[in-house]
Amino acid sequence: MKRWLYVVAGAAILFGLIGWRVVSKSRDAAELKTSQQKRLQAPVRVVLDTAGPREITQHLEAVGSLESPYSVKLSPKVAGRIDYLQVREGDAVTPGMQLIRIDPTAVEAEVLQAQAALAEARSRYTQALLTQNPNDVGVKTQIRQQQAANSSAEADFKQASENYASQVAAADSGVVDADAKVAGAKSGIKSAEADLNGAKANLDNAKSKFNRVNDLYHKGYIAAQDVDDARTTVSVQESQYGSSQSRLAVAKSALDSAVAQQKAAQNQASIVKKKGVADIEASRAKLTQAGASLDLAKSNTAQTAAYKANLAALKSGVAVAEAQLGQAIAHRADTVLTSPIKGSVTARAADPGSIVTAGQPILTIQYLDWLYVTASLPVEDSGQVHIGQDADVIIDALPGQKFEGMISQINPSADPTSRQFTLQLKLMNPDHKLRAGMYARVQIVTERTPAAVVVPREAVTAQDGNSVVRVVDAQNVVHVRSVKLGPSDDKGVQVLEGVEAGDKVVVLSYAPVRDGQTVTAGKGAAK
């Protein structure tokens, strides 16, 4: 029973609360409706702006970062210990300023060694030069001597050949003369024999006549004188016979002498021929020997070529030693690192006393008098930008400031993945406020349009498919006008028709504004 009492009491309370809530909401709705009617009837508070002439600028927007046009990482070409390093981040440097020095002890040893090697190479080359001329003169003198000896041998050979011919001719002439003498001697013998035979015949005839005369004398037929005459004739014939015998003996002796002379002449001719041939062969051998000696002397000219080649090699050795010395000196110069550009130190990676290796970056220097802004744009916008085009740059790290730049580089090739191409703007930085690595937003002006009437973008709204602007007249009454729009930028829209310069337009309202409604200008209204 008590349970039912509790249930009934709870239900009564619940219904009471529901009834109270319904009555409360009805009352609130009535108050809201009354308040809305009051607001609708009250002037709407709005913010106004004045339509007027302005230049409409079309631009492309891109984002990028600042980069130094010259960023140099100083690193040594030789390994060693840092002896000198004074600059730090933020320090300004100038071209040629000494920034880093590596301990040059080891490199100095290389320089001294290279200098010694060069001195030795030059000494060898100079010594070879000093002996070159005597060597050349000796070779040339030897050639001339052998040429003279060869000429002499040729003359001797020619003389021997000519002597052989003349001596052979003389010997042959002697043989012919001896042969003639032999023939003459033989002819003399024959003549002597004929004389002897005639003398003997005459003697025999005289004796016979004497005998006949003597017989006749003894018989007394002739006188004694006749006997004496016959005897005298016999004596004369005997004498002639003896003379003929002597002449025959002389002729035979002359023949023997002529034969001996003939043999001697023949022997002499044989000797002359043999000696002439021997002399010619000896001269020919001397000529051959002289030619061989001349060829040998001429072959010594190859020594001159070899000597010249040796000189060239020694000279090349000097050049190599000079190059090695130059390289060592260059290595010594590499121990001192100077700034190649004007700029500021932006990074330091080592301290004095540190051991560094070749190619290890120690300092980073960046040029900051002007910077690049590197940004990207879609390839579809490539036709709207060109080198020399002006642009505005906004740096997020420097709020409230705008920098003017100019496009200086455009990459003609786009990234095949992102379909973006990069461009660079040159941004002057005389006070070094801008720093490499800063984030930048770039606005590139692509078109400028002078407009007679421009209204803020917020003043244009859409109504029934048309663009409308709410114009407030001098009595603060709103007139909704359809407008024809032209180009726009982020600050405003050109109005070609529907609004005149000087008209006040609603850019912000605190409640919907209807045509013919009275409004009041609130804070921020146009002056």
Short mmCIF file of C-alpha atoms in Angstrom, two decimals:
data_model
loop_
_atom_site.label_atom_id
_atom_site.label_comp_id
_atom_site.label_asym_id
_atom_site.label_seq_id
_atom_site.Cartn_x
_atom_site.Cartn_y
_atom_site.Cartn_z
CA MET A 1 0.00 0.00 0.00
CA LYS A 2 2.80 2.35 0.84
CA ARG A 3 4.53 1.45 -2.40
CA TRP A 4 1.54 2.70 -4.39
CA LEU A 5 1.48 5.90 -2.40
CA TYR A 6 5.11 6.50 -3.31
CA VAL A 7 4.43 5.84 -6.97
CA VAL A 8 1.47 8.17 -7.10
CA ALA A 9 3.40 10.88 -5.27
CA GLY A 10 6.35 10.58 -7.70
CA ALA A 11 4.09 10.71 -10.73
CA ALA A 12 2.37 13.79 -9.38
CA ILE A 13 5.68 15.51 -8.87
CA LEU A 14 6.83 14.54 -12.37
CA PHE A 15 3.72 15.84 -14.06
CA GLY A 16 4.02 19.02 -12.05
CA LEU A 17 7.55 19.56 -13.24
CA ILE A 18 6.59 18.87 -16.86
CA GLY A 19 3.75 21.34 -16.67
CA TRP A 20 6.03 23.95 -15.19
CA ARG A 21 8.58 23.41 -17.94
CA VAL A 22 5.95 23.75 -20.67
CA VAL A 23 4.66 26.98 -19.22
CA SER A 24 8.23 28.32 -18.82
CA LYS A 25 9.12 27.54 -22.44
CA SER A 26 5.97 29.16 -23.74
CA ARG A 27 6.80 32.27 -21.84
CA ASP A 28 10.43 32.30 -23.12
CA ALA A 29 9.23 31.83 -26.71
CA ALA A 30 6.87 34.75 -26.40
CA GLU A 31 9.66 36.92 -25.00
CA LEU A 32 12.04 35.82 -27.80
CA LYS A 33 9.45 36.61 -30.45
CA THR A 34 8.92 40.03 -28.97
CA SER A 35 12.70 40.62 -28.83
CA GLN A 36 13.11 39.52 -32.47
CA GLN A 37 10.39 41.84 -33.59
CA LYS A 38 12.13 44.67 -31.77
CA ARG A 39 15.46 43.81 -33.37
CA LEU A 40 13.86 43.61 -36.82
CA GLN A 41 12.35 46.95 -36.38
CA ALA A 42 15.56 48.49 -34.95
CA PRO A 43 18.32 49.76 -37.35
CA VAL A 44 21.00 47.10 -38.10
CA ARG A 45 24.52 47.98 -37.06
CA VAL A 46 26.95 47.64 -40.05
CA VAL A 47 30.53 48.42 -41.10
CA LEU A 48 30.81 50.52 -44.25
CA ASP A 49 33.54 51.17 -46.81
CA THR A 50 33.73 53.60 -49.71
CA ALA A 51 33.86 52.41 -53.31
CA GLY A 52 36.59 54.20 -55.27
CA PRO A 53 39.39 53.89 -57.83
CA ARG A 54 42.31 51.56 -57.16
CA GLU A 55 44.71 49.37 -59.11
CA ILE A 56 43.77 45.69 -59.10
CA THR A 57 46.83 43.48 -59.02
CA GLN A 58 46.77 39.81 -60.01
CA HIS A 59 49.49 37.77 -58.42
CA LEU A 60 50.74 34.27 -57.81
CA GLU A 61 51.63 33.10 -54.36
CA ALA A 62 54.44 30.74 -53.51
CA VAL A 63 56.39 29.75 -50.44
CA GLY A 64 60.11 29.26 -50.17
CA SER A 65 63.17 29.88 -48.08
CA LEU A 66 66.09 32.28 -48.11
CA GLU A 67 69.41 31.02 -49.44
CA SER A 68 72.83 32.60 -49.68
CA PRO A 69 74.11 32.92 -53.25
CA TYR A 70 77.60 31.97 -52.06
CA SER A 71 77.97 29.44 -49.30
CA VAL A 72 81.50 28.14 -48.82
CA LYS A 73 82.60 25.32 -46.55
CA LEU A 74 86.29 25.80 -45.77
CA SER A 75 88.10 22.48 -45.45
CA PRO A 76 91.85 21.78 -45.60
CA LYS A 77 93.53 19.86 -48.41
CA VAL A 78 96.07 18.43 -45.96
CA ALA A 79 95.54 16.64 -42.68
CA GLY A 80 97.08 18.00 -39.48
CA ARG A 81 96.61 19.94 -36.30
CA ILE A 82 94.95 23.35 -36.33
CA ASP A 83 97.47 25.99 -35.25
CA TYR A 84 95.32 29.07 -35.75
CA LEU A 85 91.55 29.64 -35.78
CA GLN A 86 90.14 32.87 -34.32
CA VAL A 87 86.82 33.65 -36.03
CA ARG A 88 83.47 32.44 -34.76
CA GLU A 89 79.86 32.42 -35.88
CA GLY A 90 78.72 35.90 -36.82
CA ASP A 91 82.18 37.30 -37.55
CA ALA A 92 82.51 39.15 -40.83
CA VAL A 93 85.28 38.08 -43.21
CA THR A 94 86.75 39.55 -46.39
CA PRO A 95 88.34 37.88 -49.44
CA GLY A 96 91.92 36.79 -48.72
CA MET A 97 91.54 37.06 -44.96
CA GLN A 98 93.53 34.29 -43.18
CA LEU A 99 91.12 32.20 -41.15
CA ILE A 100 92.73 28.81 -40.49
CA ARG A 101 96.32 27.56 -40.34
CA ILE A 102 97.33 23.88 -40.20
CA ASP A 103 100.65 22.88 -38.60
CA PRO A 104 103.09 23.01 -41.60
CA THR A 105 105.96 20.96 -40.08
CA ALA A 106 105.43 17.83 -42.19
CA VAL A 107 104.79 19.84 -45.34
CA GLU A 108 107.96 21.92 -44.78
CA ALA A 109 109.92 18.65 -44.79
CA GLU A 110 108.35 17.78 -48.14
CA VAL A 111 109.40 21.20 -49.50
CA LEU A 112 113.02 20.73 -48.36
CA GLN A 113 113.13 17.23 -49.83
CA ALA A 114 111.72 18.50 -53.13
CA GLN A 115 114.27 21.36 -53.18
CA ALA A 116 117.11 18.87 -52.69
CA ALA A 117 115.77 16.64 -55.45
CA LEU A 118 115.51 19.64 -57.79
CA ALA A 119 119.09 20.72 -57.04
CA GLU A 120 120.35 17.19 -57.78
CA ALA A 121 118.39 17.00 -61.03
CA ARG A 122 119.71 20.38 -62.15
CA SER A 123 123.28 19.32 -61.30
CA ARG A 124 123.02 16.16 -63.44
CA TYR A 125 121.52 18.13 -66.30
CA THR A 126 124.22 20.84 -66.12
CA GLN A 127 127.00 18.24 -66.05
CA ALA A 128 125.54 16.54 -69.12
CA LEU A 129 125.33 19.91 -70.89
CA LEU A 130 129.02 20.59 -70.15
CA THR A 131 130.11 17.30 -71.75
CA GLN A 132 127.76 17.52 -74.71
CA ASN A 133 129.86 19.85 -76.92
CA PRO A 134 133.17 17.94 -76.51
CA ASN A 135 131.36 14.72 -77.27
CA ASP A 136 129.77 16.22 -80.39
CA VAL A 137 133.11 17.71 -81.51
CA GLY A 138 134.89 14.38 -81.00
CA VAL A 139 132.31 12.53 -83.06
CA LYS A 140 132.42 15.11 -85.85
CA THR A 141 136.24 15.17 -85.83
CA GLN A 142 136.38 11.41 -86.03
CA ILE A 143 133.96 11.46 -88.97
CA ARG A 144 136.04 14.08 -90.78
CA GLN A 145 139.25 12.09 -90.13
CA GLN A 146 137.72 8.92 -91.45
CA GLN A 147 136.30 10.79 -94.43
CA ALA A 148 139.84 12.06 -95.19
CA ALA A 149 141.25 8.55 -94.74
CA ASN A 150 138.56 7.18 -97.02
CA SER A 151 139.32 9.84 -99.65
CA SER A 152 143.04 9.02 -99.37
CA ALA A 153 142.29 5.32 -99.74
CA GLU A 154 140.16 6.03 -102.77
CA ALA A 155 143.01 8.10 -104.28
CA ASP A 156 145.52 5.30 -103.50
CA PHE A 157 143.23 2.75 -105.11
CA LYS A 158 142.82 4.94 -108.17
CA GLN A 159 146.59 5.57 -108.31
CA ALA A 160 147.35 1.85 -107.93
CA SER A 161 144.90 1.06 -110.72
CA GLU A 162 146.44 3.71 -112.96
CA ASN A 163 150.03 2.62 -112.03
CA TYR A 164 149.13 -0.98 -112.79
CA ALA A 165 148.00 -0.08 -116.27
CA SER A 166 151.07 2.04 -117.03
CA GLN A 167 153.51 -0.44 -115.46
CA VAL A 168 151.92 -3.35 -117.31
CA ALA A 169 152.11 -1.36 -120.55
CA ALA A 170 155.80 -0.53 -119.91
CA ALA A 171 156.59 -4.15 -119.02
CA ASP A 172 154.78 -5.39 -122.10
CA SER A 173 156.72 -2.81 -124.14
CA GLY A 174 159.97 -4.15 -122.66
CA VAL A 175 158.93 -7.68 -123.58
CA VAL A 176 158.11 -6.57 -127.11
CA ASP A 177 161.46 -4.76 -127.34
CA ALA A 178 163.27 -7.85 -126.06
CA ASP A 179 161.39 -9.98 -128.55
CA ALA A 180 162.50 -7.58 -131.31
CA LYS A 181 166.07 -7.78 -130.07
CA VAL A 182 165.89 -11.60 -130.10
CA ALA A 183 164.49 -11.51 -133.59
CA GLY A 184 167.23 -9.02 -134.62
CA ALA A 185 169.86 -11.17 -133.00
CA LYS A 186 168.56 -14.20 -134.84
CA SER A 187 168.56 -12.21 -138.05
CA GLY A 188 172.15 -11.09 -137.30
CA ILE A 189 173.17 -14.75 -136.81
CA LYS A 190 171.63 -15.64 -140.06
CA SER A 191 173.41 -12.72 -141.71
CA ALA A 192 176.66 -13.63 -139.94
CA GLU A 193 176.28 -17.26 -141.01
CA ALA A 194 175.61 -16.12 -144.55
CA ASP A 195 178.71 -13.88 -144.38
CA LEU A 196 180.65 -16.76 -142.86
CA ASN A 197 179.51 -19.10 -145.55
CA GLY A 198 180.41 -16.48 -148.22
CA ALA A 199 183.78 -15.88 -146.54
CA LYS A 200 184.42 -19.61 -146.42
CA ALA A 201 183.45 -19.97 -150.03
CA ASN A 202 185.68 -17.05 -150.94
CA LEU A 203 188.46 -18.57 -148.82
CA ASP A 204 188.04 -21.96 -150.44
CA ASN A 205 187.97 -20.31 -153.82
CA ALA A 206 191.11 -18.28 -152.96
CA LYS A 207 192.89 -21.39 -151.77
CA SER A 208 191.92 -23.29 -154.86
CA LYS A 209 193.07 -20.40 -157.05
CA PHE A 210 196.29 -20.17 -154.98
CA ASN A 211 196.89 -23.87 -155.46
CA ARG A 212 196.29 -23.54 -159.16
CA VAL A 213 198.49 -20.45 -159.37
CA ASN A 214 201.18 -22.10 -157.27
CA ASP A 215 201.06 -25.20 -159.44
CA LEU A 216 201.31 -23.04 -162.48
CA TYR A 217 204.16 -21.09 -160.89
CA HIS A 218 206.10 -24.26 -160.17
CA LYS A 219 205.43 -25.34 -163.65
CA GLY A 220 206.65 -22.04 -164.69
CA TYR A 221 203.70 -20.83 -166.41
CA ILE A 222 203.17 -17.78 -164.38
CA ALA A 223 205.17 -15.34 -162.51
CA ALA A 224 205.94 -15.38 -158.83
CA GLN A 225 203.95 -12.21 -158.49
CA ASP A 226 200.83 -14.02 -159.38
CA VAL A 227 201.58 -16.55 -156.67
CA ASP A 228 202.04 -13.72 -154.18
CA ASP A 229 198.81 -12.11 -155.32
CA ALA A 230 197.00 -15.40 -154.93
CA ARG A 231 198.58 -15.92 -151.53
CA THR A 232 197.53 -12.42 -150.52
CA THR A 233 194.00 -13.10 -151.65
CA VAL A 234 193.97 -16.27 -149.56
CA SER A 235 195.16 -14.31 -146.54
CA VAL A 236 192.53 -11.66 -147.16
CA GLN A 237 189.84 -14.29 -147.43
CA GLU A 238 191.13 -16.05 -144.36
CA SER A 239 190.93 -12.74 -142.54
CA GLN A 240 187.40 -12.14 -143.79
CA TYR A 241 186.46 -15.70 -142.87
CA GLY A 242 187.80 -15.09 -139.38
CA SER A 243 185.91 -11.84 -139.22
CA SER A 244 182.76 -13.62 -140.33
CA GLN A 245 183.33 -16.23 -137.67
CA SER A 246 183.75 -13.42 -135.13
CA ARG A 247 180.62 -11.67 -136.36
CA LEU A 248 178.76 -14.98 -136.12
CA ALA A 249 180.02 -15.44 -132.60
CA VAL A 250 179.03 -11.87 -131.81
CA ALA A 251 175.62 -12.44 -133.37
CA LYS A 252 175.14 -15.59 -131.30
CA SER A 253 176.28 -13.74 -128.23
CA ALA A 254 173.83 -10.95 -129.11
CA LEU A 255 171.11 -13.57 -129.49
CA ASP A 256 171.96 -15.02 -126.12
CA SER A 257 171.87 -11.54 -124.66
CA ALA A 258 168.58 -10.75 -126.40
CA VAL A 259 167.07 -14.02 -125.19
CA ALA A 260 168.25 -13.23 -121.70
CA GLN A 261 166.81 -9.74 -121.99
CA GLN A 262 163.59 -11.28 -123.33
CA LYS A 263 163.32 -13.60 -120.37
CA ALA A 264 164.16 -10.73 -118.05
CA ALA A 265 161.51 -8.55 -119.69
CA GLN A 266 158.96 -11.36 -119.46
CA ASN A 267 159.86 -11.95 -115.84
CA GLN A 268 159.66 -8.20 -115.19
CA ALA A 269 156.27 -8.02 -116.91
CA SER A 270 155.02 -10.94 -114.78
CA ILE A 271 156.39 -9.30 -111.64
CA VAL A 272 154.86 -5.94 -112.57
CA LYS A 273 151.48 -7.55 -113.18
CA LYS A 274 151.56 -9.54 -109.98
CA LYS A 275 152.78 -6.55 -107.97
CA GLY A 276 150.19 -4.29 -109.62
CA VAL A 277 147.40 -6.69 -108.81
CA ALA A 278 148.69 -6.99 -105.26
CA ASP A 279 148.94 -3.22 -104.93
CA ILE A 280 145.40 -2.84 -106.30
CA GLU A 281 144.05 -5.44 -103.87
CA ALA A 282 145.94 -3.79 -101.03
CA SER A 283 144.52 -0.39 -102.01
CA ARG A 284 141.05 -1.90 -102.30
CA ALA A 285 141.45 -3.45 -98.83
CA LYS A 286 142.57 -0.08 -97.45
CA LEU A 287 139.61 1.57 -99.17
CA THR A 288 137.25 -1.02 -97.70
CA GLN A 289 138.81 -0.56 -94.28
CA ALA A 290 138.56 3.22 -94.59
CA GLY A 291 134.88 2.91 -95.62
CA ALA A 292 134.21 0.65 -92.66
CA SER A 293 135.96 3.11 -90.35
CA LEU A 294 133.92 5.95 -91.84
CA ASP A 295 130.70 3.97 -91.33
CA LEU A 296 131.78 3.27 -87.77
CA ALA A 297 132.49 6.97 -87.22
CA LYS A 298 129.13 7.88 -88.69
CA SER A 299 127.44 5.29 -86.51
CA ASN A 300 128.83 7.17 -83.53
CA THR A 301 126.36 9.92 -84.40
CA ALA A 302 123.76 7.59 -82.89
CA GLN A 303 125.59 8.21 -79.64
CA THR A 304 124.87 11.90 -80.16
CA ALA A 305 121.16 11.13 -80.56
CA ALA A 306 121.30 8.93 -77.49
CA TYR A 307 123.14 11.71 -75.68
CA LYS A 308 120.49 14.19 -76.73
CA ALA A 309 117.80 11.76 -75.58
CA ASN A 310 119.63 11.47 -72.27
CA LEU A 311 119.77 15.27 -72.07
CA ALA A 312 116.04 15.44 -72.78
CA ALA A 313 115.43 12.85 -70.07
CA LEU A 314 117.56 14.80 -67.61
CA LYS A 315 115.74 18.01 -68.55
CA SER A 316 112.44 16.23 -68.02
CA GLY A 317 113.77 15.09 -64.66
CA VAL A 318 114.43 18.74 -63.80
CA ALA A 319 110.89 19.62 -64.88
CA VAL A 320 109.50 16.77 -62.76
CA ALA A 321 111.54 17.90 -59.79
CA GLU A 322 110.33 21.48 -60.31
CA ALA A 323 106.75 20.24 -60.50
CA GLN A 324 107.23 18.21 -57.33
CA LEU A 325 108.69 21.27 -55.62
CA GLY A 326 105.77 23.36 -56.85
CA GLN A 327 103.40 20.72 -55.56
CA ALA A 328 105.14 20.69 -52.19
CA ILE A 329 105.01 24.50 -52.05
CA ALA A 330 101.34 24.33 -53.00
CA HIS A 331 100.80 21.82 -50.18
CA ARG A 332 102.52 24.24 -47.84
CA ALA A 333 100.23 26.99 -49.07
CA ASP A 334 97.30 24.62 -48.50
CA THR A 335 98.08 24.73 -44.77
CA VAL A 336 96.75 28.30 -44.73
CA LEU A 337 93.03 28.71 -45.48
CA THR A 338 91.76 32.14 -46.49
CA SER A 339 88.27 33.36 -47.16
CA PRO A 340 87.41 33.24 -50.88
CA ILE A 341 84.42 35.57 -50.48
CA LYS A 342 83.08 38.46 -48.48
CA GLY A 343 80.57 37.22 -45.93
CA SER A 344 79.94 36.05 -42.41
CA VAL A 345 80.90 32.90 -40.54
CA THR A 346 77.74 30.85 -40.02
CA ALA A 347 79.21 27.61 -38.68
CA ARG A 348 82.42 26.50 -36.93
CA ALA A 349 83.09 22.77 -36.55
CA ALA A 350 86.54 22.65 -34.91
CA ASP A 351 88.79 24.50 -32.47
CA PRO A 352 92.56 25.22 -32.34
CA GLY A 353 94.52 22.10 -31.46
CA SER A 354 92.05 19.78 -33.14
CA ILE A 355 93.34 17.17 -35.59
CA VAL A 356 91.50 17.46 -38.90
CA THR A 357 91.58 15.35 -42.03
CA ALA A 358 91.71 16.50 -45.62
CA GLY A 359 88.28 17.56 -46.81
CA GLN A 360 86.82 17.94 -43.29
CA PRO A 361 84.69 21.15 -43.14
CA ILE A 362 85.89 23.55 -40.46
CA LEU A 363 84.12 26.85 -41.23
CA THR A 364 81.06 27.78 -43.23
CA ILE A 365 81.01 31.26 -44.78
CA GLN A 366 77.93 32.75 -46.40
CA TYR A 367 77.49 35.90 -48.44
CA LEU A 368 74.65 37.98 -46.96
CA ASP A 369 74.64 41.32 -48.79
CA TRP A 370 71.83 39.88 -50.87
CA LEU A 371 70.00 36.58 -50.72
CA TYR A 372 68.04 34.29 -52.96
CA VAL A 373 64.43 33.40 -52.24
CA THR A 374 63.95 29.96 -53.75
CA ALA A 375 60.31 29.06 -54.30
CA SER A 376 58.24 26.62 -56.38
CA LEU A 377 55.21 27.10 -58.63
CA PRO A 378 53.03 24.67 -60.56
CA VAL A 379 53.99 24.23 -64.20
CA GLU A 380 50.56 25.63 -65.14
CA ASP A 381 51.76 29.05 -63.93
CA SER A 382 55.06 28.99 -65.85
CA GLY A 383 53.68 31.23 -68.58
CA GLN A 384 52.91 34.01 -66.10
CA VAL A 385 56.40 34.54 -64.74
CA HIS A 386 59.58 35.81 -66.35
CA ILE A 387 63.03 37.01 -65.33
CA GLY A 388 63.01 40.60 -64.12
CA GLN A 389 59.44 40.38 -62.77
CA ASP A 390 58.80 42.19 -59.48
CA ALA A 391 57.51 40.36 -56.41
CA ASP A 392 56.72 41.05 -52.78
CA VAL A 393 58.28 38.90 -50.13
CA ILE A 394 56.91 38.47 -46.64
CA ILE A 395 59.14 36.93 -43.98
CA ASP A 396 57.23 35.26 -41.15
CA ALA A 397 60.15 35.87 -38.79
CA LEU A 398 59.87 39.62 -39.45
CA PRO A 399 56.16 40.40 -39.06
CA GLY A 400 54.81 43.63 -40.41
CA GLN A 401 57.59 44.04 -42.97
CA LYS A 402 57.42 43.53 -46.69
CA PHE A 403 60.45 43.22 -48.94
CA GLU A 404 60.67 43.88 -52.63
CA GLY A 405 62.43 41.39 -54.83
CA MET A 406 62.90 40.55 -58.48
CA ILE A 407 62.93 37.21 -60.27
CA SER A 408 66.54 36.51 -61.33
CA GLN A 409 66.48 32.80 -62.22
CA ILE A 410 63.84 30.37 -63.51
CA ASN A 411 64.50 26.66 -63.82
CA PRO A 412 63.36 25.64 -67.32
CA SER A 413 62.77 22.06 -66.15
CA ALA A 414 60.01 20.97 -63.77
CA ASP A 415 60.16 18.19 -61.23
CA PRO A 416 58.46 15.21 -62.92
CA THR A 417 57.07 14.02 -59.57
CA SER A 418 55.64 17.22 -58.11
CA ARG A 419 55.08 19.01 -61.44
CA GLN A 420 56.63 22.09 -59.85
CA PHE A 421 59.37 24.33 -61.20
CA THR A 422 61.64 26.48 -59.09
CA LEU A 423 62.48 30.14 -59.38
CA GLN A 424 64.79 32.45 -57.50
CA LEU A 425 64.28 36.05 -56.49
CA LYS A 426 67.12 38.37 -55.64
CA LEU A 427 66.50 40.12 -52.33
CA MET A 428 68.83 42.89 -51.21
CA ASN A 429 69.97 42.61 -47.59
CA PRO A 430 72.18 45.64 -46.82
CA ASP A 431 71.59 45.57 -43.05
CA HIS A 432 71.79 41.76 -42.82
CA LYS A 433 68.38 41.50 -41.16
CA LEU A 434 67.55 38.60 -43.43
CA ARG A 435 69.18 35.28 -42.70
CA ALA A 436 69.62 32.19 -44.81
CA GLY A 437 67.06 29.54 -43.94
CA MET A 438 64.20 31.93 -43.12
CA TYR A 439 60.74 30.96 -44.35
CA ALA A 440 59.30 33.33 -46.94
CA ARG A 441 55.99 33.88 -48.72
CA VAL A 442 56.24 35.29 -52.20
CA GLN A 443 53.62 37.27 -54.10
CA ILE A 444 54.44 37.69 -57.76
CA VAL A 445 52.46 40.37 -59.56
CA THR A 446 51.27 38.98 -62.89
CA GLU A 447 48.85 41.73 -63.97
CA ARG A 448 47.92 45.29 -62.97
CA THR A 449 44.43 46.66 -63.89
CA PRO A 450 43.49 50.31 -63.19
CA ALA A 451 39.90 50.21 -61.88
CA ALA A 452 37.54 53.20 -61.47
CA VAL A 453 35.36 51.49 -58.85
CA VAL A 454 36.67 48.93 -56.39
CA VAL A 455 34.88 47.52 -53.36
CA PRO A 456 36.14 45.17 -50.67
CA ARG A 457 35.58 41.49 -51.42
CA GLU A 458 33.38 41.27 -48.28
CA ALA A 459 30.96 43.79 -49.81
CA VAL A 460 30.00 41.36 -52.59
CA THR A 461 27.51 38.60 -51.73
CA ALA A 462 25.41 36.17 -53.72
CA GLN A 463 21.64 36.53 -53.92
CA ASP A 464 19.33 34.56 -56.22
CA GLY A 465 22.28 33.57 -58.35
CA ASN A 466 23.49 37.13 -58.80
CA SER A 467 26.30 39.15 -57.26
CA VAL A 468 24.91 42.00 -55.17
CA VAL A 469 26.32 44.91 -53.21
CA ARG A 470 24.41 46.72 -50.41
CA VAL A 471 24.78 50.45 -50.91
CA VAL A 472 23.86 52.81 -48.04
CA ASP A 473 22.60 56.24 -49.06
CA ALA A 474 22.83 59.50 -47.14
CA GLN A 475 19.75 58.57 -45.04
CA ASN A 476 21.42 55.27 -44.03
CA VAL A 477 18.92 53.29 -46.08
CA VAL A 478 20.21 50.09 -47.68
CA HIS A 479 19.79 49.57 -51.44
CA VAL A 480 20.59 46.10 -52.71
CA ARG A 481 22.12 46.42 -56.21
CA SER A 482 23.05 43.73 -58.74
CA VAL A 483 26.58 44.34 -59.95
CA LYS A 484 28.81 43.30 -62.81
CA LEU A 485 32.23 42.40 -61.53
CA GLY A 486 35.68 42.64 -63.08
CA PRO A 487 39.11 41.41 -61.88
CA SER A 488 39.76 41.07 -58.18
CA ASP A 489 42.66 40.70 -55.81
CA ASP A 490 42.94 39.89 -52.13
CA LYS A 491 41.87 43.42 -51.16
CA GLY A 492 38.97 44.14 -53.46
CA VAL A 493 36.87 43.53 -56.56
CA GLN A 494 36.40 45.82 -59.53
CA VAL A 495 32.73 46.75 -60.11
CA LEU A 496 31.96 47.46 -63.75
CA GLU A 497 28.26 48.23 -63.29
CA GLY A 498 25.91 48.88 -60.32
CA VAL A 499 28.12 50.96 -58.01
CA GLU A 500 29.62 54.42 -58.45
CA ALA A 501 32.79 55.82 -57.01
CA GLY A 502 32.10 57.35 -53.61
CA ASP A 503 29.21 55.00 -52.74
CA LYS A 504 29.15 53.62 -49.22
CA VAL A 505 28.92 49.82 -49.25
CA VAL A 506 28.26 47.35 -46.45
CA VAL A 507 31.26 45.16 -45.75
CA LEU A 508 30.08 43.71 -42.44
CA SER A 509 26.68 43.55 -40.73
CA TYR A 510 25.72 42.24 -37.33
CA ALA A 511 22.41 40.96 -38.74
CA PRO A 512 20.99 40.23 -42.17
CA VAL A 513 20.35 43.47 -44.09
CA ARG A 514 17.36 43.81 -46.39
CA ASP A 515 16.71 46.26 -49.19
CA GLY A 516 15.18 49.45 -47.83
CA GLN A 517 16.31 48.75 -44.28
CA THR A 518 17.77 51.52 -42.19
CA VAL A 519 21.20 50.85 -40.73
CA THR A 520 23.69 52.53 -38.44
CA ALA A 521 27.42 52.61 -39.08
CA GLY A 522 29.31 50.89 -36.34
CA LYS A 523 32.99 50.80 -35.41
CA GLY A 524 35.21 50.26 -38.43
CA ALA A 525 32.87 52.12 -40.82
CA ALA A 526 34.40 53.97 -43.73
CA LYS A 527 35.29 57.59 -43.17
#
